Coordinates of C-alpha atoms in Angstrom, one line a residue:
Chain A
X1 CA -19.2 -180.4 -145.4
X2 CA -16.8 -180.6 -142.6
X3 CA -14.4 -183.6 -143.0
X4 CA -13.3 -185.7 -140.1
X5 CA -9.9 -185.2 -138.6
X6 CA -8.8 -188.2 -140.4
X7 CA -10.1 -188.5 -144.0
X8 CA -11.5 -191.8 -145.1
X9 CA -9.0 -194.1 -146.6
X10 CA -6.1 -193.2 -144.3
X11 CA -5.2 -196.1 -142.1
X12 CA -5.7 -193.9 -139.0
X13 CA -9.4 -193.4 -139.9
X14 CA -10.6 -196.4 -137.9
X15 CA -8.5 -195.3 -135.0
X16 CA -10.2 -191.9 -135.1
X17 CA -13.6 -193.8 -135.2
X18 CA -12.9 -195.8 -132.0
X19 CA -14.1 -193.2 -129.5
X20 CA -17.1 -192.7 -131.7
X21 CA -17.8 -196.4 -131.6
X22 CA -17.8 -196.1 -127.9
X23 CA -20.4 -193.3 -128.1
X24 CA -22.7 -195.4 -130.3
X25 CA -22.3 -198.3 -127.8
X26 CA -23.2 -196.1 -124.9
X27 CA -26.3 -194.8 -126.5
X28 CA -27.5 -198.3 -127.4
X29 CA -26.6 -199.6 -123.9
X30 CA -30.2 -199.3 -122.4
X31 CA -31.5 -201.4 -125.4
X32 CA -28.7 -203.9 -125.1
X33 CA -29.3 -204.2 -121.4
X34 CA -33.0 -204.7 -121.9
X35 CA -32.5 -207.3 -124.6
X36 CA -30.2 -209.5 -122.6
X37 CA -32.0 -208.9 -119.3
X38 CA -35.2 -210.2 -120.8
X39 CA -33.6 -213.6 -121.4
X40 CA -31.6 -213.9 -118.1
X41 CA -32.6 -216.0 -115.2
X42 CA -33.2 -214.2 -112.0
X43 CA -30.0 -215.5 -110.4
X44 CA -28.0 -214.4 -113.3
X45 CA -29.8 -211.0 -113.4
X46 CA -28.5 -210.2 -109.9
X47 CA -25.0 -211.7 -110.3
X48 CA -22.3 -209.4 -109.3
X49 CA -20.5 -208.3 -111.3
X50 CA -23.2 -208.5 -113.9
X51 CA -22.9 -210.7 -117.0
X52 CA -22.6 -208.9 -120.3
X53 CA -23.8 -211.8 -122.2
X54 CA -26.6 -214.2 -121.4
X55 CA -25.0 -217.4 -120.1
X56 CA -28.2 -219.4 -119.6
X57 CA -30.9 -218.0 -121.9
X58 CA -34.4 -218.6 -120.7
X59 CA -37.9 -217.7 -121.8
X60 CA -39.1 -217.8 -118.2
X61 CA -39.6 -214.0 -118.0
X62 CA -42.2 -214.3 -120.8
X63 CA -43.7 -217.6 -119.9
X64 CA -42.6 -220.1 -117.3
X65 CA -44.1 -223.5 -117.8
X66 CA -42.9 -224.6 -114.4
X67 CA -44.8 -221.9 -112.5
X68 CA -48.3 -222.2 -111.2
X69 CA -50.4 -219.8 -109.1
X70 CA -49.2 -219.8 -105.5
X71 CA -45.9 -221.4 -106.1
X72 CA -43.0 -219.8 -104.2
X73 CA -39.7 -221.0 -105.7
X74 CA -36.6 -219.1 -106.4
X75 CA -36.2 -220.9 -109.7
X76 CA -39.8 -220.3 -111.0
X77 CA -41.7 -217.1 -111.3
X78 CA -44.7 -215.8 -113.4
X79 CA -43.7 -214.6 -116.8
X80 CA -45.3 -211.5 -118.3
X81 CA -47.9 -213.5 -120.1
X82 CA -48.8 -215.4 -116.9
X83 CA -49.5 -212.3 -114.8
X84 CA -53.3 -211.8 -114.8
X85 CA -55.2 -209.0 -113.3
X86 CA -59.1 -209.1 -113.2
X87 CA -58.9 -211.8 -115.8
X88 CA -56.8 -209.8 -118.3
X89 CA -53.2 -210.3 -119.1
X90 CA -50.3 -209.0 -121.1
X91 CA -51.7 -210.3 -124.4
X92 CA -54.9 -208.3 -123.8
X93 CA -52.9 -205.1 -123.0
X94 CA -50.9 -205.7 -126.2
X95 CA -54.1 -206.0 -128.2
X96 CA -55.5 -202.8 -126.6
X97 CA -52.4 -200.9 -127.5
X98 CA -52.3 -202.2 -131.0
X99 CA -56.0 -201.5 -131.7
X100 CA -56.0 -198.0 -130.1
X101 CA -52.8 -197.1 -132.0
X102 CA -54.0 -198.3 -135.3
X103 CA -57.5 -196.8 -135.0
X104 CA -56.3 -193.4 -133.8
X105 CA -53.6 -193.3 -136.5
X106 CA -55.8 -194.3 -139.4
X107 CA -58.8 -192.3 -138.3
X108 CA -57.0 -189.1 -137.5
X109 CA -55.0 -189.2 -140.7
X110 CA -58.0 -189.9 -142.9
X111 CA -60.2 -187.2 -141.3
X112 CA -57.4 -184.7 -141.2
X113 CA -56.6 -185.2 -144.9
X114 CA -60.3 -184.8 -145.8
X115 CA -60.5 -181.6 -143.8
X116 CA -57.3 -180.3 -145.4
X117 CA -58.7 -181.1 -148.9
X118 CA -62.0 -179.4 -148.2
X119 CA -60.3 -176.3 -146.8
X120 CA -58.0 -175.9 -149.7
X121 CA -59.9 -177.1 -152.7
X122 CA -63.5 -176.6 -151.7
X123 CA -63.3 -173.4 -149.6
X124 CA -66.5 -172.1 -148.1
X125 CA -67.2 -168.8 -146.3
X126 CA -65.3 -169.0 -143.1
X127 CA -62.9 -171.7 -144.1
X128 CA -60.0 -169.4 -143.8
X129 CA -61.0 -168.4 -140.3
X130 CA -61.4 -172.1 -139.5
X131 CA -57.9 -172.8 -140.7
X132 CA -56.6 -169.9 -138.6
X133 CA -58.4 -171.5 -135.6
X134 CA -56.7 -174.8 -136.3
X135 CA -53.3 -173.2 -136.6
X136 CA -53.8 -171.2 -133.3
X137 CA -54.9 -174.4 -131.5
X138 CA -51.5 -175.9 -132.2
X139 CA -50.0 -173.3 -129.9
X140 CA -52.0 -174.3 -126.9
X141 CA -50.0 -176.8 -124.8
X142 CA -51.6 -180.0 -123.9
X143 CA -51.5 -179.3 -120.2
X144 CA -54.3 -176.8 -120.6
X145 CA -56.7 -179.3 -122.2
X146 CA -56.1 -182.3 -120.0
X147 CA -58.0 -181.1 -116.9
X148 CA -61.2 -180.1 -118.8
X149 CA -60.9 -183.1 -121.1
X150 CA -60.8 -185.4 -118.1
X151 CA -63.9 -183.8 -116.7
X152 CA -65.7 -184.0 -120.1
X153 CA -64.7 -187.7 -120.4
X154 CA -66.0 -188.4 -116.9
X155 CA -69.2 -186.5 -117.6
X156 CA -69.8 -188.5 -120.7
X157 CA -69.4 -191.7 -118.6
X158 CA -66.4 -192.7 -120.6
X159 CA -64.0 -193.5 -117.8
X160 CA -62.7 -197.1 -118.4
X161 CA -64.0 -197.3 -121.9
X162 CA -62.3 -197.4 -125.4
X163 CA -63.9 -194.2 -126.6
X164 CA -62.0 -192.4 -123.8
X165 CA -58.7 -193.7 -125.2
X166 CA -59.5 -193.1 -128.9
X167 CA -61.9 -190.1 -129.4
X168 CA -60.1 -187.2 -127.8
X169 CA -57.1 -187.8 -130.0
X170 CA -58.9 -188.0 -133.3
X171 CA -58.9 -184.3 -134.4
X172 CA -55.2 -183.5 -134.8
X173 CA -54.7 -179.9 -136.1
X174 CA -51.0 -180.4 -136.9
X175 CA -51.8 -183.2 -139.3
X176 CA -54.4 -181.0 -141.1
X177 CA -51.6 -178.4 -141.3
X178 CA -49.2 -180.9 -142.7
X179 CA -51.5 -182.2 -145.4
X180 CA -52.5 -178.7 -146.4
X181 CA -48.9 -178.0 -147.3
X182 CA -49.1 -180.9 -149.8
X183 CA -52.5 -180.3 -151.1
X184 CA -51.9 -176.6 -151.9
X185 CA -49.4 -177.8 -154.4
X186 CA -51.9 -180.2 -156.1
X187 CA -53.0 -178.6 -159.4
X188 CA -56.6 -177.4 -159.5
X189 CA -57.1 -179.1 -162.9
X190 CA -56.8 -182.5 -161.3
X191 CA -59.6 -181.7 -158.8
X192 CA -61.7 -180.0 -161.5
X193 CA -61.4 -182.9 -163.9
X194 CA -62.7 -185.2 -161.2
X195 CA -65.6 -182.8 -160.5
X196 CA -66.4 -182.7 -164.2
X197 CA -66.6 -186.5 -164.3
X198 CA -69.3 -186.1 -161.7
X199 CA -67.2 -187.1 -158.7
X200 CA -68.4 -185.6 -155.4
X201 CA -66.0 -184.2 -152.8
X202 CA -65.8 -187.6 -151.0
X203 CA -65.0 -189.4 -154.2
X204 CA -62.4 -186.9 -155.3
X205 CA -60.7 -187.1 -152.0
X206 CA -60.6 -190.8 -152.0
X207 CA -59.6 -191.5 -155.6
X208 CA -57.6 -188.4 -156.5
X209 CA -56.2 -186.8 -153.3
X210 CA -55.4 -189.7 -151.1
X211 CA -53.2 -191.5 -153.7
X212 CA -51.3 -188.3 -154.1
X213 CA -50.8 -188.0 -150.3
X214 CA -49.4 -191.5 -149.9
X215 CA -45.8 -190.5 -149.1
X216 CA -47.1 -187.8 -146.7
X217 CA -49.5 -190.3 -145.0
X218 CA -46.6 -192.6 -144.3
X219 CA -44.3 -189.8 -143.1
X220 CA -46.7 -188.2 -140.7
X221 CA -48.3 -191.5 -139.7
X222 CA -45.1 -192.6 -138.1
X223 CA -44.8 -189.9 -135.4
X224 CA -48.6 -190.1 -134.9
X225 CA -48.4 -193.9 -134.4
X226 CA -45.3 -193.7 -132.2
X227 CA -46.8 -191.0 -130.0
X228 CA -50.0 -193.1 -129.6
X229 CA -48.1 -196.3 -128.9
X230 CA -46.1 -194.6 -126.2
X231 CA -49.0 -192.5 -124.9
X232 CA -48.9 -192.7 -121.1
X233 CA -50.4 -189.6 -119.4
X234 CA -53.9 -189.7 -121.0
X235 CA -54.6 -193.4 -120.4
X236 CA -53.3 -193.0 -116.9
X237 CA -56.0 -190.5 -116.3
X238 CA -59.0 -192.2 -117.9
X239 CA -58.4 -195.9 -117.4
X240 CA -58.0 -197.6 -114.1
X241 CA -59.2 -201.1 -114.9
X242 CA -57.4 -204.0 -116.4
X243 CA -59.7 -204.4 -119.3
X244 CA -58.7 -201.2 -121.0
X245 CA -55.1 -201.0 -119.8
X246 CA -52.6 -200.3 -122.6
X247 CA -49.0 -201.4 -122.7
X248 CA -47.4 -198.1 -121.4
X249 CA -49.8 -198.1 -118.5
X250 CA -49.0 -201.7 -117.5
X251 CA -45.3 -200.9 -117.9
X252 CA -45.6 -197.9 -115.8
X253 CA -47.4 -200.0 -113.1
X254 CA -44.6 -202.6 -113.3
X255 CA -41.8 -199.9 -113.1
X256 CA -43.6 -198.3 -110.2
X257 CA -43.7 -201.7 -108.4
X258 CA -40.0 -202.2 -109.1
X259 CA -38.9 -203.3 -105.7
X260 CA -35.6 -204.9 -104.8
X261 CA -37.2 -208.2 -105.5
X262 CA -35.2 -209.0 -108.6
X263 CA -38.0 -211.1 -110.1
X264 CA -39.8 -207.8 -110.8
X265 CA -36.8 -206.5 -112.7
X266 CA -36.5 -209.7 -114.9
X267 CA -40.1 -209.4 -115.9
X268 CA -39.8 -205.7 -116.4
X269 CA -37.0 -206.2 -118.9
X270 CA -39.1 -208.7 -120.8
X271 CA -42.0 -206.3 -120.9
X272 CA -39.9 -203.4 -122.0
X273 CA -38.5 -205.6 -124.8
X274 CA -42.0 -206.6 -125.9
X275 CA -43.1 -202.9 -126.0
X276 CA -40.1 -201.6 -127.8
X277 CA -39.7 -204.3 -130.3
X278 CA -42.7 -203.4 -132.6
X279 CA -41.4 -199.7 -132.6
X280 CA -37.9 -200.7 -133.4
X281 CA -38.9 -203.2 -136.1
X282 CA -41.3 -200.7 -137.8
X283 CA -38.5 -198.1 -137.7
X284 CA -36.0 -200.3 -139.3
X285 CA -38.4 -201.1 -142.1
X286 CA -39.6 -197.5 -142.7
X287 CA -36.5 -195.5 -141.7
X288 CA -36.9 -192.9 -144.4
X289 CA -40.5 -192.2 -143.6
X290 CA -39.7 -192.0 -139.9
X291 CA -36.9 -189.4 -140.4
X292 CA -39.0 -187.5 -142.9
X293 CA -42.1 -187.4 -140.5
X294 CA -40.2 -186.6 -137.3
X295 CA -38.2 -183.9 -139.0
X296 CA -41.1 -182.4 -141.0
X297 CA -41.4 -179.4 -138.7
X298 CA -37.8 -178.6 -138.8
X299 CA -37.3 -178.6 -142.6
X300 CA -40.6 -177.0 -143.5
X301 CA -40.9 -174.5 -140.7
Chain B
X1 CA -91.8 -167.6 -135.4
X2 CA -91.6 -165.5 -138.6
X3 CA -90.1 -166.9 -141.8
X4 CA -86.9 -165.2 -143.1
X5 CA -87.4 -163.0 -146.0
X6 CA -87.3 -164.7 -149.4
X7 CA -83.9 -163.4 -150.6
X8 CA -82.2 -164.6 -147.4
X9 CA -83.8 -168.0 -147.6
X10 CA -82.7 -168.3 -151.3
X11 CA -79.1 -167.4 -150.3
X12 CA -79.1 -169.9 -147.5
X13 CA -80.4 -172.6 -149.8
X14 CA -77.8 -171.7 -152.4
X15 CA -75.1 -171.9 -149.7
X16 CA -76.4 -175.1 -148.4
X17 CA -76.4 -176.6 -151.9
X18 CA -72.8 -175.5 -152.6
X19 CA -71.2 -176.3 -149.3
X20 CA -73.7 -178.3 -147.2
X21 CA -72.3 -181.7 -148.2
X22 CA -68.7 -180.7 -147.7
X23 CA -69.4 -179.3 -144.3
X24 CA -71.2 -182.6 -143.4
X25 CA -68.1 -184.5 -144.4
X26 CA -65.8 -182.5 -142.2
X27 CA -68.4 -182.2 -139.4
X28 CA -67.1 -185.2 -137.4
X29 CA -63.6 -183.8 -137.3
X30 CA -64.9 -180.3 -136.3
X31 CA -67.1 -181.8 -133.6
X32 CA -64.2 -183.6 -131.9
X33 CA -62.0 -180.6 -132.5
X34 CA -64.5 -178.3 -130.8
X35 CA -65.3 -180.7 -127.9
X36 CA -61.7 -181.7 -127.1
X37 CA -59.5 -178.9 -128.3
X38 CA -61.4 -175.5 -128.3
X39 CA -64.0 -175.9 -125.6
X40 CA -61.4 -177.1 -123.0
X41 CA -59.3 -174.0 -123.5
X42 CA -62.3 -171.9 -122.4
X43 CA -63.3 -174.3 -119.7
X44 CA -59.8 -174.5 -118.3
X45 CA -59.5 -170.7 -118.2
X46 CA -62.8 -170.6 -116.3
X47 CA -61.9 -173.5 -114.0
X48 CA -58.7 -171.8 -113.0
X49 CA -60.7 -169.2 -111.2
X50 CA -62.8 -171.7 -109.3
X51 CA -62.6 -174.2 -106.5
X52 CA -63.5 -177.5 -108.2
X53 CA -63.0 -181.0 -106.9
X54 CA -65.1 -182.8 -109.5
X55 CA -67.9 -183.6 -107.1
X56 CA -69.6 -180.3 -106.5
X57 CA -70.1 -177.6 -109.0
X58 CA -67.1 -175.2 -109.5
X59 CA -67.2 -172.3 -107.0
X60 CA -65.8 -169.0 -108.1
X61 CA -62.7 -168.0 -106.1
X62 CA -61.2 -165.2 -108.3
X63 CA -57.5 -165.2 -108.2
X64 CA -57.4 -167.5 -105.2
X65 CA -55.8 -170.4 -107.0
X66 CA -53.1 -168.2 -108.4
X67 CA -52.4 -166.6 -105.1
X68 CA -52.1 -170.0 -103.5
X69 CA -49.9 -171.2 -106.3
X70 CA -47.4 -168.4 -106.0
X71 CA -47.3 -168.8 -102.2
X72 CA -46.6 -172.5 -102.4
X73 CA -43.0 -173.5 -101.8
X74 CA -43.5 -176.7 -103.7
X75 CA -44.4 -174.8 -106.8
X76 CA -41.2 -172.8 -106.7
X77 CA -39.3 -176.0 -106.1
X78 CA -40.9 -177.5 -109.2
X79 CA -40.2 -174.3 -111.1
X80 CA -36.5 -174.3 -110.2
X81 CA -36.1 -178.0 -111.0
X82 CA -37.9 -177.5 -114.4
X83 CA -35.8 -174.6 -115.4
X84 CA -32.6 -176.3 -114.4
X85 CA -33.6 -179.4 -116.2
X86 CA -34.7 -177.4 -119.3
X87 CA -31.5 -175.4 -119.6
X88 CA -29.3 -178.4 -119.1
X89 CA -31.1 -180.7 -121.5
X90 CA -31.7 -178.3 -124.3
X91 CA -28.1 -176.8 -124.2
X92 CA -26.4 -180.2 -123.8
X93 CA -28.6 -181.9 -126.4
X94 CA -28.2 -179.1 -129.0
X95 CA -24.4 -178.8 -128.6
X96 CA -23.8 -182.6 -128.4
X97 CA -26.2 -183.1 -131.4
X98 CA -24.1 -180.6 -133.4
X99 CA -20.9 -182.4 -132.4
X100 CA -22.3 -185.8 -133.4
X101 CA -23.6 -184.4 -136.7
X102 CA -20.0 -183.3 -137.4
X103 CA -18.6 -186.6 -136.4
X104 CA -21.2 -188.8 -138.1
X105 CA -22.3 -186.6 -141.1
X106 CA -20.9 -188.7 -143.9
X107 CA -22.7 -191.0 -146.2
X108 CA -20.6 -194.0 -145.3
X109 CA -22.4 -197.1 -144.2
X110 CA -21.0 -197.0 -140.7
X111 CA -22.0 -193.4 -140.2
X112 CA -25.5 -194.1 -141.5
X113 CA -25.8 -197.0 -139.1
X114 CA -24.5 -194.8 -136.2
X115 CA -27.2 -192.2 -137.0
X116 CA -29.8 -194.9 -136.9
X117 CA -28.5 -196.0 -133.5
X118 CA -28.6 -192.4 -132.1
X119 CA -32.1 -192.0 -133.5
X120 CA -33.5 -195.0 -131.9
X121 CA -34.6 -193.3 -128.6
X122 CA -36.8 -191.0 -130.6
X123 CA -38.7 -194.0 -131.9
X124 CA -38.4 -196.6 -129.2
X125 CA -38.3 -194.2 -126.2
X126 CA -41.3 -193.8 -124.0
X127 CA -42.1 -195.8 -120.9
X128 CA -40.4 -199.0 -122.1
X129 CA -37.0 -197.3 -122.3
X130 CA -37.4 -195.3 -119.1
X131 CA -38.2 -198.6 -117.2
X132 CA -34.8 -199.9 -118.4
X133 CA -33.1 -196.7 -117.1
X134 CA -34.7 -197.3 -113.8
X135 CA -33.3 -200.8 -113.7
X136 CA -29.9 -199.5 -114.9
X137 CA -29.8 -196.9 -112.1
X138 CA -30.8 -199.4 -109.5
X139 CA -28.9 -198.8 -106.1
X140 CA -28.2 -202.5 -105.6
X141 CA -24.7 -203.7 -106.4
X142 CA -26.0 -205.4 -109.6
X143 CA -27.3 -202.0 -111.0
X144 CA -25.2 -201.4 -114.0
X145 CA -24.4 -197.7 -113.3
X146 CA -23.1 -198.6 -109.9
X147 CA -21.0 -201.4 -111.4
X148 CA -19.4 -199.0 -113.8
X149 CA -18.7 -196.6 -110.9
X150 CA -17.1 -199.5 -109.1
X151 CA -14.8 -200.1 -112.1
X152 CA -13.8 -196.5 -111.8
X153 CA -13.0 -197.0 -108.1
X154 CA -16.0 -194.9 -107.0
X155 CA -18.4 -195.8 -104.2
X156 CA -21.9 -196.9 -105.2
X157 CA -24.6 -194.2 -104.9
X158 CA -28.4 -194.2 -104.7
X159 CA -29.1 -192.6 -108.1
X160 CA -32.9 -192.6 -107.5
X161 CA -32.8 -192.2 -103.7
X162 CA -30.3 -189.4 -103.2
X163 CA -31.7 -185.9 -103.9
X164 CA -28.3 -184.8 -105.3
X165 CA -28.6 -187.3 -108.1
X166 CA -32.2 -186.8 -109.2
X167 CA -31.6 -184.0 -111.7
X168 CA -28.4 -185.6 -113.0
X169 CA -30.3 -188.8 -113.8
X170 CA -33.2 -186.9 -115.4
X171 CA -30.9 -184.7 -117.5
X172 CA -29.0 -187.8 -118.7
X173 CA -32.2 -189.5 -119.7
X174 CA -33.5 -186.3 -121.4
X175 CA -30.3 -185.8 -123.4
X176 CA -30.2 -189.4 -124.4
X177 CA -33.7 -189.3 -125.8
X178 CA -33.3 -186.3 -128.0
X179 CA -29.7 -186.4 -129.0
X180 CA -30.2 -188.4 -132.1
X181 CA -33.1 -186.3 -133.3
X182 CA -31.0 -183.2 -133.0
X183 CA -28.2 -184.8 -134.8
X184 CA -30.3 -185.9 -137.7
X185 CA -31.7 -182.3 -138.1
X186 CA -28.2 -180.9 -138.0
X187 CA -27.0 -183.4 -140.6
X188 CA -29.9 -182.3 -142.9
X189 CA -29.1 -178.7 -142.2
X190 CA -25.4 -179.3 -143.1
X191 CA -26.4 -181.1 -146.3
X192 CA -28.3 -178.0 -147.4
X193 CA -25.3 -175.7 -147.1
X194 CA -24.2 -175.0 -150.7
X195 CA -20.8 -176.5 -151.5
X196 CA -19.5 -173.4 -153.2
X197 CA -19.3 -171.7 -149.9
X198 CA -16.8 -174.2 -148.7
X199 CA -14.9 -174.1 -152.0
X200 CA -14.7 -170.3 -151.8
X201 CA -13.5 -170.5 -148.2
X202 CA -10.9 -173.2 -149.1
X203 CA -9.6 -171.0 -151.9
X204 CA -9.2 -168.2 -149.4
X205 CA -7.1 -170.5 -147.5
X206 CA -9.5 -171.0 -144.6
X207 CA -8.6 -173.7 -142.1
X208 CA -11.0 -176.4 -141.2
X209 CA -11.9 -174.6 -138.0
X210 CA -12.4 -171.3 -139.9
X211 CA -14.6 -173.1 -142.4
X212 CA -16.7 -174.4 -139.5
X213 CA -16.7 -171.1 -137.6
X214 CA -17.5 -168.8 -140.6
X215 CA -19.5 -171.0 -143.0
X216 CA -21.1 -174.0 -141.2
X217 CA -22.1 -172.3 -138.0
X218 CA -23.7 -169.2 -139.4
X219 CA -25.5 -171.3 -142.0
X220 CA -26.8 -173.6 -139.3
X221 CA -28.1 -170.7 -137.3
X222 CA -31.9 -171.2 -138.1
X223 CA -31.5 -174.9 -137.4
X224 CA -29.8 -174.3 -134.1
X225 CA -32.4 -171.8 -133.0
X226 CA -35.2 -174.2 -134.0
X227 CA -33.8 -177.1 -132.1
X228 CA -33.1 -174.9 -129.1
X229 CA -36.7 -173.4 -129.0
X230 CA -38.4 -176.8 -129.6
X231 CA -36.1 -178.6 -127.2
X232 CA -36.7 -176.0 -124.5
X233 CA -40.5 -176.2 -125.0
X234 CA -40.5 -180.0 -124.9
X235 CA -38.2 -180.3 -121.9
X236 CA -40.3 -177.7 -120.0
X237 CA -43.2 -180.1 -120.3
X238 CA -41.4 -183.2 -119.2
X239 CA -43.7 -185.6 -117.4
X240 CA -43.4 -189.4 -117.7
X241 CA -39.6 -189.6 -117.2
X242 CA -39.7 -188.2 -113.7
X243 CA -43.0 -189.9 -113.0
X244 CA -41.7 -193.4 -113.9
X245 CA -38.2 -192.9 -112.5
X246 CA -39.2 -191.3 -109.2
X247 CA -42.9 -191.8 -108.7
X248 CA -44.1 -194.0 -105.8
X249 CA -47.4 -194.8 -104.4
X250 CA -47.5 -191.7 -102.2
X251 CA -45.3 -189.1 -103.9
X252 CA -44.4 -188.0 -107.4
X253 CA -41.5 -185.8 -106.7
X254 CA -38.7 -188.2 -105.8
X255 CA -36.6 -187.7 -102.6
X256 CA -37.4 -184.3 -101.0
X257 CA -39.2 -183.3 -104.2
X258 CA -35.8 -183.1 -105.9
X259 CA -37.4 -184.5 -109.2
X260 CA -40.6 -182.6 -109.0
X261 CA -41.4 -180.9 -112.3
X262 CA -44.1 -178.4 -113.2
X263 CA -46.2 -181.0 -115.0
X264 CA -45.8 -183.6 -112.3
X265 CA -46.8 -180.9 -109.9
X266 CA -49.9 -180.3 -112.0
X267 CA -50.6 -184.0 -112.1
X268 CA -50.2 -184.3 -108.4
X269 CA -52.8 -181.6 -107.5
X270 CA -55.1 -182.2 -110.4
X271 CA -55.3 -186.0 -110.6
X272 CA -54.2 -187.3 -107.2
X273 CA -55.8 -184.7 -105.0
X274 CA -58.5 -183.9 -107.6
X275 CA -58.0 -180.2 -107.0
X276 CA -59.0 -179.5 -110.7
X277 CA -59.4 -175.7 -110.3
X278 CA -55.9 -175.4 -108.9
X279 CA -54.4 -177.7 -111.5
X280 CA -56.0 -175.5 -114.3
X281 CA -54.3 -172.5 -112.7
X282 CA -51.0 -174.4 -112.9
X283 CA -51.6 -175.1 -116.6
X284 CA -52.2 -171.5 -117.4
X285 CA -49.1 -170.4 -115.5
X286 CA -47.2 -173.0 -117.5
X287 CA -48.8 -171.8 -120.7
X288 CA -47.8 -168.2 -120.0
X289 CA -44.2 -169.3 -119.3
X290 CA -44.1 -171.3 -122.5
X291 CA -45.2 -168.3 -124.5
X292 CA -42.7 -166.1 -122.8
X293 CA -40.0 -168.6 -123.6
X294 CA -41.0 -168.7 -127.3
X295 CA -41.1 -164.9 -127.4
X296 CA -37.7 -164.3 -125.8
X297 CA -36.2 -166.9 -128.2
X298 CA -37.7 -165.3 -131.2
X299 CA -36.5 -161.9 -130.1
X300 CA -33.0 -163.3 -129.5
X301 CA -33.1 -165.0 -132.9
X302 CA -34.1 -161.7 -134.7
X303 CA -31.5 -159.6 -132.8
X304 CA -28.9 -162.1 -133.8
X305 CA -29.9 -161.8 -137.4
X306 CA -29.6 -158.1 -137.4
X307 CA -25.9 -158.1 -136.3

């Protein structure tokens, strides 16, 4: 391991770390700016030079009790939870994102682990070819599939429905591949013992294999959930009504409308914070799983 | 309809008894996989040879889409932007990631916290973070980047409105989002280097630089290659960053198409103009380029190992 120019313990060590501290600060800058911007009043947000600390914290960007429909007042504006389109507001988009992320993550992980289990421990004629097909499909870039998938979803009549958001993302070949690596190492005796006891494939998977996969489920679940939470392009294609709008879509719309009316900026910071916070919080709780999951390809490949 | 001969029927029944239920269990996965992963590959290949606007049935045009594509100036513009973006982001992010791994590789609390900070964009990136970048790069005097320029005595610029700045902003965002990921992978790679190699080098009187040059760097070679290849592939497919930062109601490419990328180009033709056949052709050109990229990198990797 390479040591730093100034070894730990020397009194110059912290001096050597000072430029590094600046680096860390600059990487965190967008988050800091978002976090303080979300609680600034609009006049403070456009102050010049900008304030680097919130002088008059406000929750107006989330919810302004003094605002009502039609009011034009430089001191009051609609917070993110007051902006309603076709009867649906930010809370509804939040729920959409949450439900879609949870359903896709859970369902795709469970089904992929079942497939991996059957392919490895209950092989059938053609199961090797099937696995080869799954592997090969991982090389196809997503750009190839979005056009025909959009057509398929339209032909199924799924535009502006939840199935359009959920179903196409349920069969994830890379998750099958990930679980296969783990299941291959599971001793056959364990599976055979369950079969002897009269447990069918489904039962064995549920009570023997899944508990063994728990660390793996957590690790691969993180990147899957993050990708789903941030998913932007696919919902953009298949949803254009407010009822099925997800957070990234709404945020994209808000950022697209970012005009030089500073009120849009204030609300945008609040919305960005609301979207990023669950991801940041989950990450801080499950750091290890996150890093394991996101780096799985690098260390195993 | 004739019944199949008895032995065949018996074999089928046996097969069904042994595997039928298992197959039934994985059938839902396989159905979704077939419908949304396999079938679209074939369909996309077919569509790329047709004129298809989603309303009437696809009409065969042979290589027409591809010919149009290669003759389109905007396509080459997108190609140039994408290649420049890809080269800049992957090289900068890999070298800076290595530098950061060297600087923040220890187990001290502060270094661990720093690694978490750098890793944050990999977790809480996405549209939320990009929206903030858009606000930071605001041309108004209260935009933070222009305020910082002001401190340095520089004139404010229109980061998102001046074609000269488009790629600079995009590269900065791109490097920012993968830097921490690269760093964490490098740290893991450095941990895996056996300590005795360093001890041997130290016994031979190797300086710190020599230890880096002749032990760390060669041992990190696979990691470096992996990050370079995956980084190039990912940045080649960049979409939502330019779309959010530069997209407007009537254009996706930013000022004078200076932020037009191959995937935004595909999106523009496929989903704004609903020229789905043409967009499929773009997708296949993109795929071919991605495979070429992976192939060249693998060859370079192997050639490097041989020496």
